[in-house]
Each structure stands twice: as structure tokens, then as C-alpha cells.
């Protein structure tokens, strides 16, 4: 049995003396401690010592007391302080050096942002950067402060995430893939042995720690030098628990598994370079950059958590115009892996519940290209920097993708193809040639599939819905790659035999399905168009994920439902975050703009975002790029060399091979893939070789051990937790934050087709929080306008008035189709009368894979008649049928009574005109007065006279109420006598 290792050092306290930094780490209950010692007497070197010993609370208290006493001077020993508490933290980001000494960076504030089963994902809220050498040995350099400011331009409190128990650098599918075979027993002789340094002081120091000195007794040395020495910190008799509790062969053991992280997504890798091999693994925390968002799709009280994780690659990272294409090592600009997780949160543990995920990616076109930013123009010209006839950079890039995700790779290229002046099409043509070259050497079943879709051109047409076209592409892509599904074996076999899963590829197993392959989406910037396309793919994937979880009855999600609005908000927040990091502004063209339902007020917002992006690209991107190069270790300052800001270009920093004049060891021109990668296709070789890249921690206490006890990590039974502060209570919920007030159906999949409503823009500061600050604005029902107008005037005027009211006030999208023209579309120049095939490239047949009745989302005109006037069956749930004979007679009788009976037309003998003679109503059609009042109008009413009989009845009724029943009358006696005679005689 294997469980992920939980790093229990989640509370850190940094203590300071003149010669040392002591970082004391403990678990949540403060029962286990470790000590990290950092030397402050070295001006430029980093000296870190970790004895890898686990201490108890009493031992750590004695150690800190001895250090405090040992660092006091003899004169100030009575009231002085030798050990000072400096800062409390939750983790170590790493260590960095510029031109002076080293700095240590600590996480001082954190915030929960997501829950994946029992695993908690945190976001950094604040950090502290401390200079390690003390002032007596500090070496001052005039450029040090500038490097510090440049380093701090990378805001660690913005979009950096970590977890103590979950590997954020890998996908959920990788983390849940078993790494050990059943019955695995590790070689115990290969387990690490305890550290043996300074054994001559061990017994003496431990004896003094466990036997406190009597009051007034002095230290063994005159000045306490031995206690101040970092190597003389006492050790406990027991060794590390992972060594002491080594299981014996044959025992039932739980193995703690610690994954080797994917260095591509570890953003503090350079900051941990000098300490990873020195300290215990519990001190190491890997931080990712990107986006993490989560919402609760509440389905009648059942929590379905929707999580979106965006991992940004640290390879060739930078800003928009300064990092384009790929470098010589296969890293592409703005590469982001987006994972969409949907799981049933009513079951805490992932291995016992139902979990699904789908992964896709975006990244710049893997060619050597750039844009000339010397001229201040909005769209600088695109240039191919150098020819790559053997696709060296693209081959390295796609080899990495195959290694991580498997096959097939589906390239969705959204770059323009038809332009009056060639701009983006330069890249499309070269990209197609590159893919064709690479496909020659891949097995036919695993070739790279190319789909070219001129999204901007299609969006310019008023009679075409971009999201409908993208939905067809998304359905094809999902069926080719599949998605990850894990559930109990009995349920998995039933789900996989469903009719809807027949066309879905992927690797099937006893517990569900594994995704094989990935969708790689790109435009020029990989921002606006790419985000909308990824949302379309995510929408299709979420429909199948919810269908597999048995939440919906068909794998299809309609627009304008709460569930899809939550997904749209997550993707827009994801796109805004990535656009700010890469482009300097939020998204300019949003999902609502491509759906053509964005309000007219979005004009000003789009203009402001465009100006913000232009300003950032022109003035602040260079400083941001230099900060990335310094933070990621692409450039390391050295005394006597050029400073980072003095370099004319950073091309050679990102392309190290360009600096060498010797012939490089080039890979084969035909075998651009690695053998292990090709042999494992369509599966990922990274997942297949997982067992060789993990660290094992055998635990004899089983799942009760704190290092593998996910229950203890999630529920924290020894901590006082307020429900109001609990993350599950404050998480974005479909009922709390999205469902309109007064809605009759609380289902997040309910399509409110009869309401003209839209979500109002959020105020500043709340736009990306995932919450709706105010209730969606609801207008009068569209059908009310329709019936009112048609009853008074012509059909055409009713249609026109209804259309104008809905368009001006709400921009409704009743059926999920476009209802207004896009105000933010930017398409290519030229005619818009081409067919659908002219906007699609590649040899992929999207229609041949359509086997579901829900795939027939056809493109409609601007506004169809059915959209304006839905059928009575759809609105009132009833149909119009022919009248029967009885109803016809009643209706005829009603008409005759209302209009009176008319005799046939006759002509008077002495008159030339025709007259109509009125007659009395037919016999049998008695007409009664509507009211019994003599005077009955809006001005007054005259009460009618009351008959004597009515007065007697009312008087008798009142008397019975006051005095009770009276004697029966003669008529009552006669009636009773008749009743008795008929019953008994």
C-alpha cells in the first residue's frame, strides 16, 4: 500500500544569534521538531547544516535554552538575550546570492485556495527576505541594491502556489498512477544510515540536555564557545523515525511515496540549488507559478468540486514581445499546462471516490521567430530568425510533450491564414511544414494531428457561431485523447460500457480511464483566442466528466447555466492571470465577446486593456524580463562581469548552444524522439517510468503515521477550527454565488431560457474573485413582450420591438447561440463569404466521429424565428389540438350570446341599400343579467332589494348561532317522516 508523503514541517520559527541562524521546524501539533543551522560568519558562501535528527518538545526547548545562554556575554548573562526570535514562517522558498552574501526567503503568509481530496493547496500571500551574513563580516557592493530591487520585481505574493502533500508539478493522473507493484518489498540494506559526524560529543551533550544543570551552575566552558558552535547541538538517542522503524520482511507495510518533481514547473529550483542535497526532504517545498481556482458545483446538496490548475513553465519564460517561439533546447514561450479536475467531494479520499481530470496545454509556435519592437506599432512585423530545416527545436519540444503526455498530440492552431498583407500566415505555413517533416518518422498511429482554424476570420461573420465550430473540434479532440477517470472497479466497468464512451480513446483499466495524448492550442500570443478555445475544449470535457460521475443524464452542457458560468469564470480568471504575466494586461477579447453577448459597456474596458498591454510591452516588459532571468537563474551575477542590464541581448542566456564553436552532438535528423518515449506510446513514458523516479519511506505504523495520514492532515483533529473560517464554507458555490434569487430550480444545470438576464460587471477588486457581488439583473419576460405586441399590432412590429428591447437592455442568449454582433472581434481582412472548409486546415475529419445526438449543434443565423417565438410546448408544456364536438357547440353558443343572432341579409323593395335586420336570440338561449344591482358602474352601486324569504333565512341563521337549535318546523317534520317511511317501510 502506498501513500503520498506529507511534509510535516509546516511551522517554522527563525532564531538569530550573531553567528548563526537557527530555523526550527515543527509539525502542526508541535510534537516533532527539526533544526536547520545557517552560518552567518561566511560573507559570500552558504553554509547550511542539518543533522537530520527529530527532536521532542522538551529536547528542543532545552536546546534553545542552551544556545541562548551560550551566546550571552559573561557581563550580560543575568539579563541579556543571546537568541532572538526573528520571524515565523510556513516554508522556505530558497536562498539567493547576487554580488554580496546570501539571502534566505521565507513564506510568512499563506491562504488556502483549493482542496483536492484531502490535499490542501496554498497560495503565497507574503514573504520575508533576510540577509544572512552579519554586519561585521558583510562585504558591500554598489550594485547589490539594484539586483535586490530587480529580484523583488517577481512578486512572490502573486500567483505562486504550493502544497505539503500534493505534487503540483504533476497532473492528477500522474499522482494517482500506482508506482509500486503489489507485494513490493524494498531492499532494506539500501536504506540510509544515521549521520555519524561529531560522535565524540554525542554522549556528553545528550547527557547534559537530558539532565538539566542545577541553578547557579556555570557552563563547562568559560565563554560558552562549545555551545555556540553549530556542530555541537545535541542529538537525541533515537534516530530518524524513518530509519528506526524499518519494517521487517513480510510485515504489512505502508510505503510513503515522494515523487520527483517535474523541474519544468518548479519555479524555485534555482533558489534550492545549494541545499537540496544537504537538508532533509521535509524542508524542501516546490513552488509553482500560474493559476489555481476552485468552485463548488452544488448538485442538490452534493458537492462536486471543479478545480482549474494552470502550470507555467520556467523554460524560456518571459514577456510577450521579448520571448517568442522556442529556444535551442525545445522550450517555448508562454507554455502553460492547464488541468481541469472534477471530483465528487462527498468522499474525502481520492482512491475511494470518483475523480476525473482533463489536461490540455498552450504554448508559442515552436519555431525560431520574433517580432521587431524597434518601431512603436501595435502589431510589429513577424520575422523568422533562422531556418530550421530539420526541425531541431520543434523536435525537442514535441519529444518533451510525448514524454509527459503520450500520443496523440493534437495541434489546434488558431493563427490567421488569409490576410491582405502576410503577417500571421507566415507562421502557419512554416508550422505546417515542420509538423509534416516530424510526422515522417513517427509511427502512423501516433503522428501529430494538425487542426488549423482561422478563429478571428470566422468570428467576423454575423451568421456564424465560433463556439459551435469549436465545440465540434473539442468533441473530436476529447474522443482522441480521452480523459482521466478513477472510481471503484465495479462502477468503472459499468460506466465504460456506456454507449457514450464507445468512441472515446485512451487507456482503459480496471479503475477507469487514462488520458493518452494532449490538445496543444496556440495563436500568436497564446492569450485571447487560445483561452476561448481552451474553454470550448474544457466545456466538452466537463460534460463527459459530469456524465461519468453520474451527475447529468447526457454528456452535454448548455450555455447560460450556473455550472457553465462557473467554468467560464474560472477560465477567464485563468486567462486574465496568464495575460498579466505574459502580456501585461488582462484579456482583451473575452469569451462573452466571441459568444457575441458582451454588453456595450465592454467597449471602454477593451480599449483600456489594449492601452495597458501596449504600455506594458513598450516600457515595463524589459524590467520584468530581467527579473525573470535573475529569479530563474538564467543569469547569475558575478563580480567583474557585465551586469544584467548592461547586456545588449539575453539571446545567449536562453540559447547556451549558440556560445559554443565546437560541433554539437546532434540528434539524428530522423529520430528526433527518444527511444523510451516511442516505445511507451500511446502511454506517457514519464508515467510508465514513475517507479524509478520516486523516493520510498517505509512506515510501520501504517496509515496512522503522521507522514502518510491524509485524514489527520485534512481534518486536523488537534486544532480548534472555526467553521466560518473554513475554506469549504467560503469556497465559491453555485447556490450561494451564482443561482439567481427566487429561482424555482436549484440545479446548476437548469437552463433559464425564459429570462432575459445577464451578469453585471464586478466592481474593481472583485472581478477575479469568482463571486458575483450583486444579483443578476432580470428583465420582464420576453414572452410578455411577444404576446403584448402581437395582440396589438403586426407580427413584424412585435418582432422588431422584442429584438430591440432585449438587445439594448440585456443582450440575451436564450438558446446558447449568438444574439448580437461582436464588438471586440478582430479578424483578418478580406471577404467573408467563404465556406466552412476554407477556414479549416489539416486532414482531420471532424464529422466522421460524431455518434451522439448532442453533437448536432448547428450554426444558426443572426436571430432565428424559433429564438424569437418558441413553441407552446417549450414554454407552457402543452400542445394545441383540435376541439371536440361538445367544445365547439359551447363556443358557438358563447359567440351567439355575445354578438346576438343575425338573420340573413334582405333588401327592402323601396330601397337600393341592403339592411341587416336584428332579431331576438334563438329560443333556448336564455340571457341573464351580469349583475343583480340596479345601478352598477365604476361610479357607484345601488344595492338590490332583499326578498322576505331571504330575510327569514338570515334571521333564523343568526338566532341558531346565538340561542342554539330551535324546534323543528312542520315542513321539517314532514320531510323526516318521508325519509323514515322510505327507509324502513
mmCIF file of N, CA and C in Angstrom, residues 87-91 93 106-112 122-128 156-157 160 162 164 287:
data_model
loop_
_atom_site.group_PDB
_atom_site.id
_atom_site.type_symbol
_atom_site.label_atom_id
_atom_site.label_comp_id
_atom_site.label_asym_id
_atom_site.label_seq_id
_atom_site.Cartn_x
_atom_site.Cartn_y
_atom_site.Cartn_z
ATOM 1 N N UNK A 87 11.394 35.781 13.006
ATOM 2 C CA UNK A 87 10.207 35.714 12.164
ATOM 3 C C UNK A 87 9.629 34.303 12.233
ATOM 4 N N UNK A 88 8.311 34.217 12.087
ATOM 5 C CA UNK A 88 7.618 32.933 11.963
ATOM 6 C C UNK A 88 7.221 32.739 10.502
ATOM 7 N N UNK A 89 7.258 31.502 10.060
ATOM 8 C CA UNK A 89 7.016 31.238 8.646
ATOM 9 C C UNK A 89 6.336 29.896 8.466
ATOM 10 N N UNK A 90 5.978 29.614 7.199
ATOM 11 C CA UNK A 90 5.311 28.364 6.839
ATOM 12 C C UNK A 90 6.127 27.545 5.846
ATOM 13 N N UNK A 91 7.270 28.035 5.434
ATOM 14 C CA UNK A 91 8.093 27.281 4.500
ATOM 15 C C UNK A 91 9.252 28.126 4.002
ATOM 16 N N UNK A 93 11.338 29.305 0.782
ATOM 17 C CA UNK A 93 11.329 29.412 -0.672
ATOM 18 C C UNK A 93 12.696 29.047 -1.239
ATOM 19 N N UNK A 106 11.555 33.380 3.093
ATOM 20 C CA UNK A 106 10.598 32.591 3.857
ATOM 21 C C UNK A 106 9.178 33.012 3.523
ATOM 22 N N UNK A 107 8.259 32.044 3.566
ATOM 23 C CA UNK A 107 6.831 32.316 3.375
ATOM 24 C C UNK A 107 6.243 32.685 4.731
ATOM 25 N N UNK A 108 5.784 33.910 4.864
ATOM 26 C CA UNK A 108 5.248 34.374 6.141
ATOM 27 C C UNK A 108 3.724 34.389 6.181
ATOM 28 N N UNK A 109 3.064 34.395 5.031
ATOM 29 C CA UNK A 109 1.608 34.344 4.986
ATOM 30 C C UNK A 109 1.186 33.422 3.856
ATOM 31 N N UNK A 110 0.127 32.674 4.110
ATOM 32 C CA UNK A 110 -0.399 31.752 3.115
ATOM 33 C C UNK A 110 -1.923 31.779 3.170
ATOM 34 N N UNK A 111 -2.540 31.264 2.120
ATOM 35 C CA UNK A 111 -4.008 31.225 2.055
ATOM 36 C C UNK A 111 -4.439 29.981 1.299
ATOM 37 N N UNK A 112 -5.457 29.315 1.816
ATOM 38 C CA UNK A 112 -5.997 28.143 1.131
ATOM 39 C C UNK A 112 -6.762 28.588 -0.114
ATOM 40 N N UNK A 122 -2.105 25.804 -1.197
ATOM 41 C CA UNK A 122 -1.934 27.129 -0.604
ATOM 42 C C UNK A 122 -1.381 28.100 -1.639
ATOM 43 N N UNK A 123 -1.703 29.343 -1.451
ATOM 44 C CA UNK A 123 -1.153 30.445 -2.245
ATOM 45 C C UNK A 123 -0.315 31.334 -1.333
ATOM 46 N N UNK A 124 0.843 31.744 -1.819
ATOM 47 C CA UNK A 124 1.699 32.635 -1.037
ATOM 48 C C UNK A 124 1.055 34.017 -0.984
ATOM 49 N N UNK A 125 0.911 34.533 0.208
ATOM 50 C CA UNK A 125 0.369 35.872 0.405
ATOM 51 C C UNK A 125 1.440 36.891 0.755
ATOM 52 N N UNK A 126 2.506 36.459 1.406
ATOM 53 C CA UNK A 126 3.579 37.387 1.766
ATOM 54 C C UNK A 126 4.843 36.592 2.045
ATOM 55 N N UNK A 127 5.982 37.228 1.820
ATOM 56 C CA UNK A 127 7.285 36.602 2.060
ATOM 57 C C UNK A 127 8.188 37.570 2.802
ATOM 58 N N UNK A 128 9.267 37.022 3.334
ATOM 59 C CA UNK A 128 10.290 37.821 4.028
ATOM 60 C C UNK A 128 11.653 37.410 3.484
ATOM 61 N N UNK A 156 6.372 37.405 -5.355
ATOM 62 C CA UNK A 156 6.072 36.061 -4.856
ATOM 63 C C UNK A 156 4.679 35.957 -4.254
ATOM 64 N N UNK A 157 4.080 37.066 -3.900
ATOM 65 C CA UNK A 157 2.732 37.036 -3.342
ATOM 66 C C UNK A 157 1.656 37.036 -4.419
ATOM 67 N N UNK A 160 1.790 32.333 -6.849
ATOM 68 C CA UNK A 160 2.718 31.261 -6.532
ATOM 69 C C UNK A 160 2.012 30.323 -5.553
ATOM 70 N N UNK A 162 1.736 26.223 -3.556
ATOM 71 C CA UNK A 162 2.472 25.081 -3.024
ATOM 72 C C UNK A 162 1.527 24.218 -2.215
ATOM 73 N N UNK A 164 1.842 20.836 0.915
ATOM 74 C CA UNK A 164 2.695 19.969 1.733
ATOM 75 C C UNK A 164 2.518 18.492 1.385
ATOM 76 N N UNK A 287 7.550 25.232 -5.392
ATOM 77 C CA UNK A 287 6.549 26.260 -5.688
ATOM 78 C C UNK A 287 6.331 26.340 -7.194
#
